[in-house]
XYZ file of C-alpha atoms in Angstrom:
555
model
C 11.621 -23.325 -4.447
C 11.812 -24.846 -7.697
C 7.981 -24.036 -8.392
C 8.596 -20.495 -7.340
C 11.462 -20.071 -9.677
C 9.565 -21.887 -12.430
C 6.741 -19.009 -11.671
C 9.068 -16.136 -11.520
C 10.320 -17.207 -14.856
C 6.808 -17.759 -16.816
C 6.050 -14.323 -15.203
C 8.944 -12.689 -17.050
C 7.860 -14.320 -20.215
C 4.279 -13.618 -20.237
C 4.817 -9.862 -19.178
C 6.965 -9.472 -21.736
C 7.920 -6.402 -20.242
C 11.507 -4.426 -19.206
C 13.794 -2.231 -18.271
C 16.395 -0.311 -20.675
C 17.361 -1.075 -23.795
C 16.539 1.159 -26.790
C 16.221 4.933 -25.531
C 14.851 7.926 -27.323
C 11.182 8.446 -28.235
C 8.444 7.207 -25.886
C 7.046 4.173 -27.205
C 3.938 5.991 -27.539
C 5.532 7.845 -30.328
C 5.284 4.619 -32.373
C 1.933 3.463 -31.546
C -0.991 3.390 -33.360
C -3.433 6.141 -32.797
C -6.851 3.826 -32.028
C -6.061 2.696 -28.679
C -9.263 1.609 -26.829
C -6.828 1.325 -23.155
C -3.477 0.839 -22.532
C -1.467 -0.031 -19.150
C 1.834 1.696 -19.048
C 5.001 1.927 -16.810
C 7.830 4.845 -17.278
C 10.680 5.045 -15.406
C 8.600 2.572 -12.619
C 11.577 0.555 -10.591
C 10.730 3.044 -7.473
C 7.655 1.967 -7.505
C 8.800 -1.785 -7.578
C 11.145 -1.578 -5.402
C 9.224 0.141 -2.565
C 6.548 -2.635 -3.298
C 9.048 -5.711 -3.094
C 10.714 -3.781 0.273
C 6.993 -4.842 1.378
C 7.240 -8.513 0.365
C 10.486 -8.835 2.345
C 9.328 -6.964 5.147
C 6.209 -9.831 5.168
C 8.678 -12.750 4.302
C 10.147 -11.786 8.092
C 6.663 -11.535 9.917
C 6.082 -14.973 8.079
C 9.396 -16.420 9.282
C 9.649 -20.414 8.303
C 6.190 -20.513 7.884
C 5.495 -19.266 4.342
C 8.596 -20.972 2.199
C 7.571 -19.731 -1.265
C 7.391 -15.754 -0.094
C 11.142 -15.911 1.392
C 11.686 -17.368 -2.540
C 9.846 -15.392 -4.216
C 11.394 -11.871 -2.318
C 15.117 -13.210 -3.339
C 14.407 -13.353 -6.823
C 12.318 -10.263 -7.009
C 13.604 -7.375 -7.206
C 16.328 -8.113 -9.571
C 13.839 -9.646 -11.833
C 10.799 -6.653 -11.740
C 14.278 -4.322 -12.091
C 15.334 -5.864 -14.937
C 11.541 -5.947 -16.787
C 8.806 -3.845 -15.759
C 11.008 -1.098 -14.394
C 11.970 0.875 -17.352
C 9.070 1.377 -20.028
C 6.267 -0.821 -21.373
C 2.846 -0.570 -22.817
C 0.105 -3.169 -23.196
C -2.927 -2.217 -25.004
C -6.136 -3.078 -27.168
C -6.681 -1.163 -30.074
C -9.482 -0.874 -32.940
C -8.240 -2.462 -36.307
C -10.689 -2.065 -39.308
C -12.426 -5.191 -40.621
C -13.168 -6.549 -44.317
C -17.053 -5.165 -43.432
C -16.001 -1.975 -42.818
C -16.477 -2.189 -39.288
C -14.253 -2.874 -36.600
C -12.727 -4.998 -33.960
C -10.481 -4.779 -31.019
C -7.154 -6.213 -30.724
C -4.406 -6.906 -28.233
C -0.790 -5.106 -29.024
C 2.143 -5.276 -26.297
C 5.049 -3.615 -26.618
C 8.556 -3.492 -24.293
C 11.999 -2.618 -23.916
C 14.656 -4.981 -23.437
C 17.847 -4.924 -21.764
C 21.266 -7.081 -23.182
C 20.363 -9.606 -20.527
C 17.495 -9.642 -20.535
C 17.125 -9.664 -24.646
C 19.365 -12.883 -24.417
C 17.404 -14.808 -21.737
C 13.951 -14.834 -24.388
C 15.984 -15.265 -27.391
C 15.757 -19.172 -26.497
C 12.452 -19.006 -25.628
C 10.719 -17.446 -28.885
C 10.079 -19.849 -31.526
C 12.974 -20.368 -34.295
C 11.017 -20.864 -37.320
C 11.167 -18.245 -40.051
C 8.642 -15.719 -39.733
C 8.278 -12.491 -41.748
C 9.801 -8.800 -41.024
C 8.828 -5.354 -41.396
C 12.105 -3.270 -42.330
C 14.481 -4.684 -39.926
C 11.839 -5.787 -36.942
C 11.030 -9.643 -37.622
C 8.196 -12.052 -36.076
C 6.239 -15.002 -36.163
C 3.678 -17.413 -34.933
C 3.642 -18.476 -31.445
C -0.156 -19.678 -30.594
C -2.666 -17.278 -31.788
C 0.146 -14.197 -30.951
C 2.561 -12.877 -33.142
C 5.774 -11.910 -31.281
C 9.253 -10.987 -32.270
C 12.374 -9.185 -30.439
C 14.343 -6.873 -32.480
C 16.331 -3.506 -31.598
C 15.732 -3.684 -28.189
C 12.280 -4.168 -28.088
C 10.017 -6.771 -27.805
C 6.409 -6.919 -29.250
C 3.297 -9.109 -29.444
C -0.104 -8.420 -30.940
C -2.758 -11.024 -31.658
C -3.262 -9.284 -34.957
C -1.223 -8.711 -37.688
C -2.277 -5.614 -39.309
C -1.965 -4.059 -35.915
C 1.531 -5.242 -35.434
C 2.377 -5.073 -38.947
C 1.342 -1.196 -38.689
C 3.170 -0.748 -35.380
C 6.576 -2.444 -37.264
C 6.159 -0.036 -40.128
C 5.820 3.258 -37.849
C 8.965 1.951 -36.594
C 10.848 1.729 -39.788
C 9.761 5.550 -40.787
C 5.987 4.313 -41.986
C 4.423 8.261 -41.811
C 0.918 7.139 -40.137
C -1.296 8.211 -37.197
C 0.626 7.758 -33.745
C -0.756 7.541 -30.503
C 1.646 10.272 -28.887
C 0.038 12.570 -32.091
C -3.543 11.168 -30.887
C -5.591 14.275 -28.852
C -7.624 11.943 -27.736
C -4.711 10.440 -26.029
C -2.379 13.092 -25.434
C -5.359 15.468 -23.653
C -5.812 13.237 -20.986
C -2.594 11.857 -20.411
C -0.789 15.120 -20.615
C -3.522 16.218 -17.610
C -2.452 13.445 -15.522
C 1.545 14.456 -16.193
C 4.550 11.830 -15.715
C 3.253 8.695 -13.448
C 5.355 5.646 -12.816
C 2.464 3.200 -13.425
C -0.580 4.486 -15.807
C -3.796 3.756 -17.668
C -5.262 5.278 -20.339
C -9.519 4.301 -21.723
C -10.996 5.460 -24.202
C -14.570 5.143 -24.049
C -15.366 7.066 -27.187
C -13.583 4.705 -29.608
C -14.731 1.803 -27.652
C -18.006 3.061 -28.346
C -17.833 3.117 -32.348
C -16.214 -0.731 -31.959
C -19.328 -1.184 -30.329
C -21.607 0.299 -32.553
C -19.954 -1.618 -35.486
C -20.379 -4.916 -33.622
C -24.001 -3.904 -32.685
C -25.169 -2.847 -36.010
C -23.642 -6.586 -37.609
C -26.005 -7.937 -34.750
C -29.120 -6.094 -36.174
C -29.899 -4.730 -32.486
C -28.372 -0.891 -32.608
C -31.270 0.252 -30.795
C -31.958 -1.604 -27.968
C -28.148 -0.840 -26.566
C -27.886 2.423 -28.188
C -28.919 4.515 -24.619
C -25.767 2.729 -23.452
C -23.165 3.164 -26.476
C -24.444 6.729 -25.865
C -23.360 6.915 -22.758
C -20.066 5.082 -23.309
C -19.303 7.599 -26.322
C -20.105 10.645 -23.795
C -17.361 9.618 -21.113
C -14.765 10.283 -23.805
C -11.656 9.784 -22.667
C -9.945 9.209 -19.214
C -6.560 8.478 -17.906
C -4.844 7.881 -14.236
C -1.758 6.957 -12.783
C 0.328 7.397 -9.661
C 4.532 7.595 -8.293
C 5.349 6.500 -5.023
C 7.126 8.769 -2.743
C 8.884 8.235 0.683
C 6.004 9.222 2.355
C 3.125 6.900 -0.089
C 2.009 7.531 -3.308
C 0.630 10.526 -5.718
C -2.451 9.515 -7.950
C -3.751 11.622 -10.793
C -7.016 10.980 -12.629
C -8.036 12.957 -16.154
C -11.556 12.598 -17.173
C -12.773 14.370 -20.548
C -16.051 13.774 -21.270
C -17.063 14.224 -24.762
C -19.189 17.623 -25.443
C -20.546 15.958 -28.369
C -21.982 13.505 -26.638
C -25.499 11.969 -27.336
C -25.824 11.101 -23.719
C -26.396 15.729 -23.102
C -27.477 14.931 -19.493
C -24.796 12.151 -18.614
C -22.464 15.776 -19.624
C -24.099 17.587 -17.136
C -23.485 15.372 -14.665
C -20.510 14.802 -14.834
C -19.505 18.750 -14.991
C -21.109 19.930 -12.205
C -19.495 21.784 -9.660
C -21.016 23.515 -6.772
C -19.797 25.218 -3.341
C -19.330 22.525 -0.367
C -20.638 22.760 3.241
C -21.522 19.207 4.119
C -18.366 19.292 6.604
C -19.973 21.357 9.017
C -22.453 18.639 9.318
C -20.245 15.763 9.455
C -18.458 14.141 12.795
C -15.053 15.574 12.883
C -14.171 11.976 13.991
C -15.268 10.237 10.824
C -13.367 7.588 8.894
C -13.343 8.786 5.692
C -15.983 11.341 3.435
C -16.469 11.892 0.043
C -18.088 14.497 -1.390
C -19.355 15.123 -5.305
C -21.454 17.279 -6.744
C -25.051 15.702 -6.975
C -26.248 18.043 -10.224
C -29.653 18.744 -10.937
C -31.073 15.762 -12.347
C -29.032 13.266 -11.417
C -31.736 11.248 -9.409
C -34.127 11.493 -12.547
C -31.193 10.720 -14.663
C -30.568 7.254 -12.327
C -34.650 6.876 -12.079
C -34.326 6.481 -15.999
C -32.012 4.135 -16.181
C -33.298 1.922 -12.887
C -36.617 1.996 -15.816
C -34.753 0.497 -18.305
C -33.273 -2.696 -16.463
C -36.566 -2.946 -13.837
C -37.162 -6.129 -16.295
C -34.000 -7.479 -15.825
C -34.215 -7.620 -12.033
C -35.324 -11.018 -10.940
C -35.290 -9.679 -7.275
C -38.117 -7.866 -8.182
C -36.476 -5.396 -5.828
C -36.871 -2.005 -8.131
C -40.740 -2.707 -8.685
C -41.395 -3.438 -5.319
C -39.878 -0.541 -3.868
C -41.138 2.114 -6.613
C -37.624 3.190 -6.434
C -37.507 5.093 -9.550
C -40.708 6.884 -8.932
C -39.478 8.324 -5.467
C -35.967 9.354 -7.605
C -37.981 11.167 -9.713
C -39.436 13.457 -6.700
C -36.573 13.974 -4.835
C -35.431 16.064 -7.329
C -38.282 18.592 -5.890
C -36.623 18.737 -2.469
C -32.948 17.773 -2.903
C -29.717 19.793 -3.591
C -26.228 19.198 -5.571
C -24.546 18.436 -2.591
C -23.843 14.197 -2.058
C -21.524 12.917 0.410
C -20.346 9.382 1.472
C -19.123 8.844 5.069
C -17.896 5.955 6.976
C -17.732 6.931 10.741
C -15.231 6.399 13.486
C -15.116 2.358 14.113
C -16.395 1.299 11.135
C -13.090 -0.650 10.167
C -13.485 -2.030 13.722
C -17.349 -3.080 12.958
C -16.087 -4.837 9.782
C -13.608 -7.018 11.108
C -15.617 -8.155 13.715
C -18.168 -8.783 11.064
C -20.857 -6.630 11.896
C -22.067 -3.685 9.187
C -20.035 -0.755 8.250
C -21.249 2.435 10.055
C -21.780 3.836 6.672
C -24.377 7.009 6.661
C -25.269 9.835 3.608
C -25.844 13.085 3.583
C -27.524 14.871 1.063
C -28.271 18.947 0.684
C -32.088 19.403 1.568
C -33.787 22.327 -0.676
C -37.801 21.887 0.739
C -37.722 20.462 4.128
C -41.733 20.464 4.434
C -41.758 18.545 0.877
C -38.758 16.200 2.217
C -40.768 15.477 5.522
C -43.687 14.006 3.291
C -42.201 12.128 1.234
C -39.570 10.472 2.796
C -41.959 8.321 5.070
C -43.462 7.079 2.411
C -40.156 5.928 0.159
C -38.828 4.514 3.635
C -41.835 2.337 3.632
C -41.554 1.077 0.216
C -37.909 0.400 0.320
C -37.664 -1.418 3.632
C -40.824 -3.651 2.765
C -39.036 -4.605 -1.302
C -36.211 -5.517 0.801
C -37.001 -7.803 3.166
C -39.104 -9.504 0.308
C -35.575 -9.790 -1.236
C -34.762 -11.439 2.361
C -37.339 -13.650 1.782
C -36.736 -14.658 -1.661
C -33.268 -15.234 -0.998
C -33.878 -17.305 2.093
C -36.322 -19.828 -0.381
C -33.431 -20.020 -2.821
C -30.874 -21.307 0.484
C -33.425 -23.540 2.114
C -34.000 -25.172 -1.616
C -30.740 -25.467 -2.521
C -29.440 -27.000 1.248
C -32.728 -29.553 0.937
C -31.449 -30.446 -2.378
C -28.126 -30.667 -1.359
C -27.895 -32.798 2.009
C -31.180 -35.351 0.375
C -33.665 -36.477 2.656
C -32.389 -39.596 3.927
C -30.700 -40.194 7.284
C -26.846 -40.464 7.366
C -25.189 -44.150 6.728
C -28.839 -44.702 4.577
C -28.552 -42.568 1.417
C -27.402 -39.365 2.673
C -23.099 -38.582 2.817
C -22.255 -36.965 6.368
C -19.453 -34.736 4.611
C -22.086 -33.487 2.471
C -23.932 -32.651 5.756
C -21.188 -31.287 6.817
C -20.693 -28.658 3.734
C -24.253 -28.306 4.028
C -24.380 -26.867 7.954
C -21.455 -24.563 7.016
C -23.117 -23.117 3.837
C -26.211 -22.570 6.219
C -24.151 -20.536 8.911
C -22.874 -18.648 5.518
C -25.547 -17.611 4.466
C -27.585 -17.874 7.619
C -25.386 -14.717 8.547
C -25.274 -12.764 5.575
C -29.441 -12.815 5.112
C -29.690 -11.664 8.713
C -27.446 -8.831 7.927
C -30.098 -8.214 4.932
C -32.654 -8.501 7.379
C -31.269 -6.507 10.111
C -30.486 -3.577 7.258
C -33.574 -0.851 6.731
C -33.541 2.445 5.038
C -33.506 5.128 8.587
C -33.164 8.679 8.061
C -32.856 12.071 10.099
C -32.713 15.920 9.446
C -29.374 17.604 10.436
C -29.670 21.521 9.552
C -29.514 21.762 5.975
C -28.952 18.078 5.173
C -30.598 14.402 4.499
C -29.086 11.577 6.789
C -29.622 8.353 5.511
C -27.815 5.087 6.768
C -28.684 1.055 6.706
C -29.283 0.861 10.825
C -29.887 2.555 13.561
C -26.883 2.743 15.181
C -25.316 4.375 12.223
C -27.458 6.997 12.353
C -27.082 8.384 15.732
C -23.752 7.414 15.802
C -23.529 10.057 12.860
C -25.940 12.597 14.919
C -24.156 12.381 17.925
C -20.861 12.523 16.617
C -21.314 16.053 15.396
C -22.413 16.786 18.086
C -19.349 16.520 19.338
C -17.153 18.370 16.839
C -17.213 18.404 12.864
C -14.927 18.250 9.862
C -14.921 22.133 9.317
C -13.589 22.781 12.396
C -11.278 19.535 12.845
C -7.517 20.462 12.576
C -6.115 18.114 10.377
C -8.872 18.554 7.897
C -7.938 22.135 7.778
C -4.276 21.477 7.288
C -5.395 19.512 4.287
C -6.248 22.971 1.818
C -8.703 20.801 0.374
C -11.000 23.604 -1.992
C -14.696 22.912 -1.261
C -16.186 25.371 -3.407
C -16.824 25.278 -6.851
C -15.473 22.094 -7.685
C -16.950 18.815 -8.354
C -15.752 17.071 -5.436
C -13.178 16.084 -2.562
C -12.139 13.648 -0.381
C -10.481 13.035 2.989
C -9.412 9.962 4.914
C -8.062 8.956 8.238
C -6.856 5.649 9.331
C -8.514 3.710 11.473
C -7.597 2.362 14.898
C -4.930 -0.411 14.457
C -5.970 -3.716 13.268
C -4.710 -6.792 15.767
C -3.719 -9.976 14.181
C -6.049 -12.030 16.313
C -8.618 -9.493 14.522
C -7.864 -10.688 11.243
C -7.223 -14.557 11.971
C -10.298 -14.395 13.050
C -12.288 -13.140 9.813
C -9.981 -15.189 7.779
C -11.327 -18.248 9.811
C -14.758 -17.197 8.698
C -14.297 -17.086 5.696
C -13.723 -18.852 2.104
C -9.775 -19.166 2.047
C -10.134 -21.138 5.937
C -11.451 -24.330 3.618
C -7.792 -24.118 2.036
C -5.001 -23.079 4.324
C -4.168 -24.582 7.423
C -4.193 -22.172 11.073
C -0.721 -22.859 10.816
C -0.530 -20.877 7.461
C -3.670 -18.453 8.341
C -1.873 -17.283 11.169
C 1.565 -15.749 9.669
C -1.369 -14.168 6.681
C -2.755 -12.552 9.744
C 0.329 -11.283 10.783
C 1.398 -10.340 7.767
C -1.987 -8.172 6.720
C -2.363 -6.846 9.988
C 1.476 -4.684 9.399
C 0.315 -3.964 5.997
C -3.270 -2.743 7.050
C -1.701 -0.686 9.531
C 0.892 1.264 7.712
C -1.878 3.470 6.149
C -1.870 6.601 7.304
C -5.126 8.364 5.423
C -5.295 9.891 1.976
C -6.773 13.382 0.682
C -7.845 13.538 -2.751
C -9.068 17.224 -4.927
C -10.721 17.505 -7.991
C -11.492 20.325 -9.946
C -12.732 21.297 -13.452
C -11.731 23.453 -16.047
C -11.334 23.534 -19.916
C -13.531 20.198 -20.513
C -11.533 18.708 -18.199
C -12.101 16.833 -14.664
C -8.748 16.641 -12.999
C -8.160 14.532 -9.309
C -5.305 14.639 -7.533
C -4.432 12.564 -4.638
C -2.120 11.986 -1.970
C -2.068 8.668 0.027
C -0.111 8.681 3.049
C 1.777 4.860 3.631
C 5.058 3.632 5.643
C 6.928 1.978 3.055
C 9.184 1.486 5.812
């Protein structure tokens, strides 16, 4: 109990984040402009309390059994209500170097309640530090932090903080709020409880700046490129009775260097992969595959191919067959994970995971998919067999050749025999896997096994997504946008299900079955209180906007 206290309060410390306190302006309206990503909360004690109401509901499936979660759901929801609830931001941002160049640097930033304001006052460090107008700090560590009207700060720089202290006291400089860079993507996403904002354009001039010191600009500069064309892009979600509402902002940058990376991510195109797909599935996602894309991946696959030690992208001449399907493929890409496949996981076998892809040329398709099948499957069970060198050295190596009691340690035998059945099972899954593929109408099936596959074929047979109800209810827009998605859950997970995976795997070497079996217990309730999620995108003005809903019982 004491421990968990001792926890709770380090937590509240370290976050350095909370509730009320000074009101007015967003604190965005007093933070610097360069932001490279921030992680904010507004207005978020909803959030945290429906997520605590969670903990306590799994500190009464535990019972006795898990001490520390009954603690830790007493103390809570007062404390997350009394720090993260309210406002905070937490951030890296570019600050300009002596070179000329730049560098990133952390800056966090909170409101603070009375309380809350007089619980850290004790805990900051009482030497005399400087101030900035009326907002003092000093050194604690390698951060600077300091409370002062409400707020409490910390930056591992002190330009950055200086300049953050000095836009509070009136300084006129660039804000972030003032930042279109910022405010573009973030006023897409509107109002979210708990958000994040990147952006990959500045981070790519810190990196060009670091690059250019190193004297190797060109080598990376295919990737800075493409970092510098995903511009900006910010998400967030609110919880709601019912689950949660997530909205995503992407604005690539026109300007770009990276013109096809642009393309790609812009495309839009008119969806009928559901009338293909079994009305039963799990879950589908669909995206718009635009022209190019496989060459676009073929080119990049190129550029690491000497970087694979596998020797998996040679082998296989993956790029090569990328390159052609671009002669017989369309812009329409789906992922699907049919009915059972969360059943199939948990009793560890594969995922019935399958693809679909628009076919433009059949007769060109029928050619040369044999021969990519052939090349793929044989590069990958010469992964197999690489793999299954690297396990039988390392065990040798391991257990010694000696007999045990003369040289060799029977727990280390022991370890030994249950890394083998580790990774005994996961190459036989490699094994077992093998590109398959089928014609269905218009589209490409592709899956890992067999049993995928025609559980895909026969499965719309029986009815498909156009025509299933509930997917219609969902007035998700499948033409000219870039993509969509649509979940259902799964059958209900048992606890005996999950006990039994957790036995299998890495966390069984450090909690007892008397502790793995209120975690069962416990994840099976919180597994099963999904209800499936639907998520839209669209794109207009430069700007990719998602919106999702996720259906959960908070309750």
């Amino acid at each position: 109990m004491n421990r968990t206290r001792r926890t709770l309060t380090l937590t509240a410390l370290l976050s350095g984040v909370a509730a009320a306190g000074a009101s007015g302006a967003p604190l965005a309206a007093d933070l610097p402009a360069g932001a490279l990503v921030t992680l904010e909360t507004h207005g978020a004690s909803p959030t945290f309390g429906r997520l605590t109401g969670l903990l306590q509901s799994a500190a009464r499936l535990a019972g006795d059994d898990v001490p520390d979660l009954n603690a830790v759901t007493t103390l809570l929801p007062s404390l997350l209500d009394g720090t993260l609830g309210r406002e905070a931001s937490a951030g890296l941002y570019s600050v300009g170097t002596d070179r000329g160049g730049y560098t990133p640097a952390l800056l966090a930033v909170t409101r603070v309640t009375p309380d809350v304001a007089s619980f850290l006052k004790d805990t900051l460090p009482r030497r005399r530090g400087a101030a900035v107008g009326r907002y003092t700090f000093t050194r604690s560590g390698s951060m600077l932090v300091g409370m002062s009207g409400g707020l409490l700060y910390a930056a591992s720089d002190k330009t950055l903080l200086m300049g953050y202290l000095g836009r509070l006291s009136g300084r006129n400089a660039p804000r972030l709020n003032a930042s279109p860079a910022y405010t573009r993507a973030t006023g897409a996403v509107g109002p979210q409880e708990l958000g994040v904002f990147l952006n990959f354009s500045a981070a790519a001039k810190v990196a060009r700046a670091q690059l250019g010191r190193m004297l190797v600009p060109r080598l990376l500069s295919p990737l800075v490129d493409a970092l510098d064309t995903l511009g900006q892009y910010a998400a967030g979600f609110h919880t709601t009775e019912d689950g949660l509402q997530g909205a995503a902002a992407s604005v690539p940058n026109a300007a770009g260097k990276d013109v096809p990376l642009y393309g790609l991510l812009t495309h839009t195109t008119d969806f009928a992969v559901q009338g293909v797909v079994p009305a039963s599935a799990e879950s589908v996602t669909a995206a718009a595959c635009a022209p190019g894309s496989s060459r676009y991946l073929a080119r990049w696959l190129t550029r690491v191919d000497l970087l694979d030690p596998s020797g998996f992208l040679t082998d296989s001449q993956i790029a090569d067959h990328l390159e052609r399907q671009e002669a017989y493929l369309g812009d329409e890409c789906a992922q699907v994970t049919l009915a059972g496949s969360t059943q199939a996981a948990l009793s560890g076998r594969a995922a019935l995971a399958v693809t679909y892809r628009r076919v433009t040329d059949r007769a060109l398709a029928e050619r040369e998919l044999p021969l990519y099948a052939a090349s793929y499957n044989a590069a990958l069970q010469g992964v197999a067999d690489q793999l299954q060198g690297l396990v039988d050295r390392a065990l040798t190596t391991g257990t010694g050749t000696g007999t045990p009691g003369k040289g060799r340690d029977p727990r280390r035998d022991s370890r030994a025999g249950e890394l083998q059945d580790l990774f005994g099972t996961q190459l036989r899954k490699l094994r077992d896997a093998r590109l398959v593929y089928a014609f269905q109408g218009d589209y490409l099936v592709t899956a890992s096994s067999e049993a995928a596959l025609a559980a895909a074929l026969d499965g719309a047979r029986e009815g498909t997504l156009a025509d299933d109800a509930d997917f219609r209810a969902a007035n998700l827009v499948t033409s000219g946008v870039p993509g969509w998605t649509y979940a259902r859950a799964g059958d209900p997970v048992q606890p005996a299900q999950l006990l039994a995976l957790l036995r299998t795997s890495s966390v069984s070497g450090t909690l007892t079955t008397d502790e793995l079996v209120p975690a069962a217990r416990v994840l099976a309730d919180l597994v099963n209180r999904y209800g499936g999620m639907t998520s839209q995108s669209t794109f207009s003005d430069g700007v990719i906007l998602s919106r999702s809903t996720l259906r959960y019982a908070w309750k």
